[in-house]
């Protein structure tokens, strides 16, 4: 089970992205490959903020006489809400396992695929939409 849920498992399409997001959420430093993979989450003003912060660090005297602490600005967007891709896949296959019971073993694979697609994307359709599509295909 650990091999399937590991960060470098075969199901993970972008291991650098996933490990970069995890390290970023933990507050750890990113590798060069992870920085490239997570570049789309980088804030536009982050480069300017880093340059300004480096200028402030140049002088030891400035640091000694600094009275108030300046909060460190975030360099990346908040990525805590991004679900890992592998978790969605695991959920999808678990739901297929629940649908594909003994009573539905004779269902054709194409029909099972359509049912699961509708089930997984049920927020995008309702009964009226399905009825309209059925009627348009009948003509």
Coordinates of C-alpha atoms in Angstrom, one line a residue:
X1 CA 0.0 0.0 0.0
X2 CA 2.9 2.4 0.8
X3 CA 4.3 2.0 -2.7
X4 CA 1.0 3.1 -4.3
X5 CA 0.7 6.2 -2.0
X6 CA 4.3 7.3 -2.0
X7 CA 5.3 10.6 -3.5
X8 CA 7.2 8.9 -6.3
X9 CA 4.5 6.3 -7.1
X10 CA 3.7 5.4 -10.7
X11 CA 0.3 7.1 -10.4
X12 CA 1.8 10.5 -9.6
X13 CA 2.2 12.5 -12.9
X14 CA 4.2 15.4 -11.5
X15 CA 6.3 14.3 -8.5
X16 CA 8.3 17.5 -8.4
X17 CA 5.1 19.5 -8.2
X18 CA 3.6 17.4 -5.4
X19 CA 6.8 17.3 -3.4
X20 CA 7.3 21.0 -3.9
X21 CA 3.8 21.8 -2.6
X22 CA 4.4 19.6 0.4
X23 CA 7.7 21.2 1.2
X24 CA 6.3 24.6 0.7
X25 CA 3.4 23.9 3.1
X26 CA 5.9 22.6 5.6
X27 CA 8.1 25.8 5.2
X28 CA 11.1 23.9 3.9
X29 CA 13.4 25.0 1.1
X30 CA 12.5 23.9 -2.5
X31 CA 14.9 22.3 -4.9
X32 CA 15.5 23.8 -8.3
X33 CA 13.2 21.3 -10.0
X34 CA 10.5 21.9 -7.5
X35 CA 10.8 25.7 -7.9
X36 CA 10.3 25.3 -11.7
X37 CA 7.3 23.0 -11.1
X38 CA 5.7 25.4 -8.6
X39 CA 6.5 28.5 -10.6
X40 CA 2.8 29.0 -11.6
X41 CA 2.0 29.5 -7.9
X42 CA 4.7 32.2 -7.4
X43 CA 3.3 35.7 -6.7
X44 CA 4.3 38.5 -9.1
X45 CA 5.5 40.8 -6.4
X46 CA 7.6 38.1 -4.7
X47 CA 10.8 38.8 -6.8
X48 CA 10.7 42.5 -5.9
X49 CA 10.0 41.7 -2.2
X50 CA 13.0 39.4 -2.1
X51 CA 15.3 42.0 -3.7
X52 CA 14.2 44.6 -1.2
X53 CA 14.7 42.1 1.7
X54 CA 18.2 41.4 0.4
X55 CA 19.0 45.1 0.4
X56 CA 17.9 45.4 4.0
X57 CA 20.1 42.5 5.0
X58 CA 23.2 44.1 3.6
X59 CA 23.9 46.3 6.5
X60 CA 24.6 44.9 10.0
X61 CA 24.1 48.3 11.5
X62 CA 20.6 48.6 10.0
X63 CA 19.7 45.2 11.5
X64 CA 21.1 46.2 14.9
X65 CA 19.0 49.4 15.0
X66 CA 15.9 47.9 13.6
X67 CA 13.0 48.5 16.0
X68 CA 10.1 46.7 14.6
X69 CA 10.0 43.3 12.9
X70 CA 8.8 43.2 9.4
X71 CA 6.6 40.3 8.5
X72 CA 8.0 38.1 5.8
X73 CA 6.0 38.3 2.7
X74 CA 4.8 35.2 1.1
X75 CA 6.5 34.3 -2.2
X76 CA 3.8 31.8 -3.3
X77 CA 0.0 31.7 -3.3
X78 CA -1.7 29.7 -0.6
X79 CA -1.6 26.2 -1.8
X80 CA -3.2 24.5 1.2
X81 CA -6.5 24.0 -0.6
X82 CA -5.0 22.2 -3.7
X83 CA -5.8 18.5 -3.4
X84 CA -3.2 16.0 -4.7
X85 CA -4.1 14.4 -8.0
X86 CA -3.5 10.9 -6.7
X87 CA -6.1 11.4 -3.9
X88 CA -8.7 12.2 -6.5
X89 CA -7.8 9.1 -8.6
X90 CA -7.9 6.9 -5.5
X91 CA -11.4 8.3 -4.6
X92 CA -12.6 7.7 -8.2
X93 CA -11.4 4.1 -8.3
X94 CA -12.9 3.5 -4.8
X95 CA -16.3 4.7 -6.1
X96 CA -16.0 2.5 -9.2
X97 CA -15.4 -0.4 -6.9
X98 CA -18.6 0.4 -5.0
X99 CA -20.6 0.7 -8.1
X100 CA -19.2 -2.4 -9.8
X101 CA -20.9 -4.9 -7.5
X102 CA -22.1 -8.4 -8.2
X103 CA -25.4 -7.0 -9.5
X104 CA -23.7 -4.9 -12.1
X105 CA -21.0 -7.4 -13.3
X106 CA -22.7 -7.8 -16.7
X107 CA -22.6 -4.1 -17.4
X108 CA -20.5 -3.3 -20.5
X109 CA -17.3 -1.3 -19.9
X110 CA -18.5 1.6 -22.0
X111 CA -21.7 1.9 -20.1
X112 CA -19.8 1.7 -16.7
X113 CA -17.5 4.4 -18.0
X114 CA -20.5 6.7 -18.8
X115 CA -22.2 6.0 -15.5
X116 CA -19.0 6.8 -13.5
X117 CA -18.4 9.9 -15.6
X118 CA -21.9 11.1 -14.8
X119 CA -21.4 10.2 -11.1
X120 CA -18.0 11.9 -10.8
X121 CA -19.2 15.1 -12.6
X122 CA -22.7 15.2 -11.1
X123 CA -22.3 18.9 -10.2
X124 CA -22.3 19.8 -13.9
X125 CA -25.6 18.1 -14.9
X126 CA -29.2 17.4 -13.8
X127 CA -32.1 15.2 -15.0
X128 CA -33.2 17.8 -17.5
X129 CA -29.8 17.9 -19.2
X130 CA -29.6 14.1 -19.5
X131 CA -33.1 14.0 -20.9
X132 CA -32.2 16.7 -23.5
X133 CA -29.1 14.8 -24.6
X134 CA -31.1 11.5 -24.8
X135 CA -33.7 13.1 -27.0
X136 CA -31.1 14.8 -29.3
X137 CA -29.3 11.4 -29.7
X138 CA -32.6 9.6 -30.5
X139 CA -33.2 11.9 -33.5

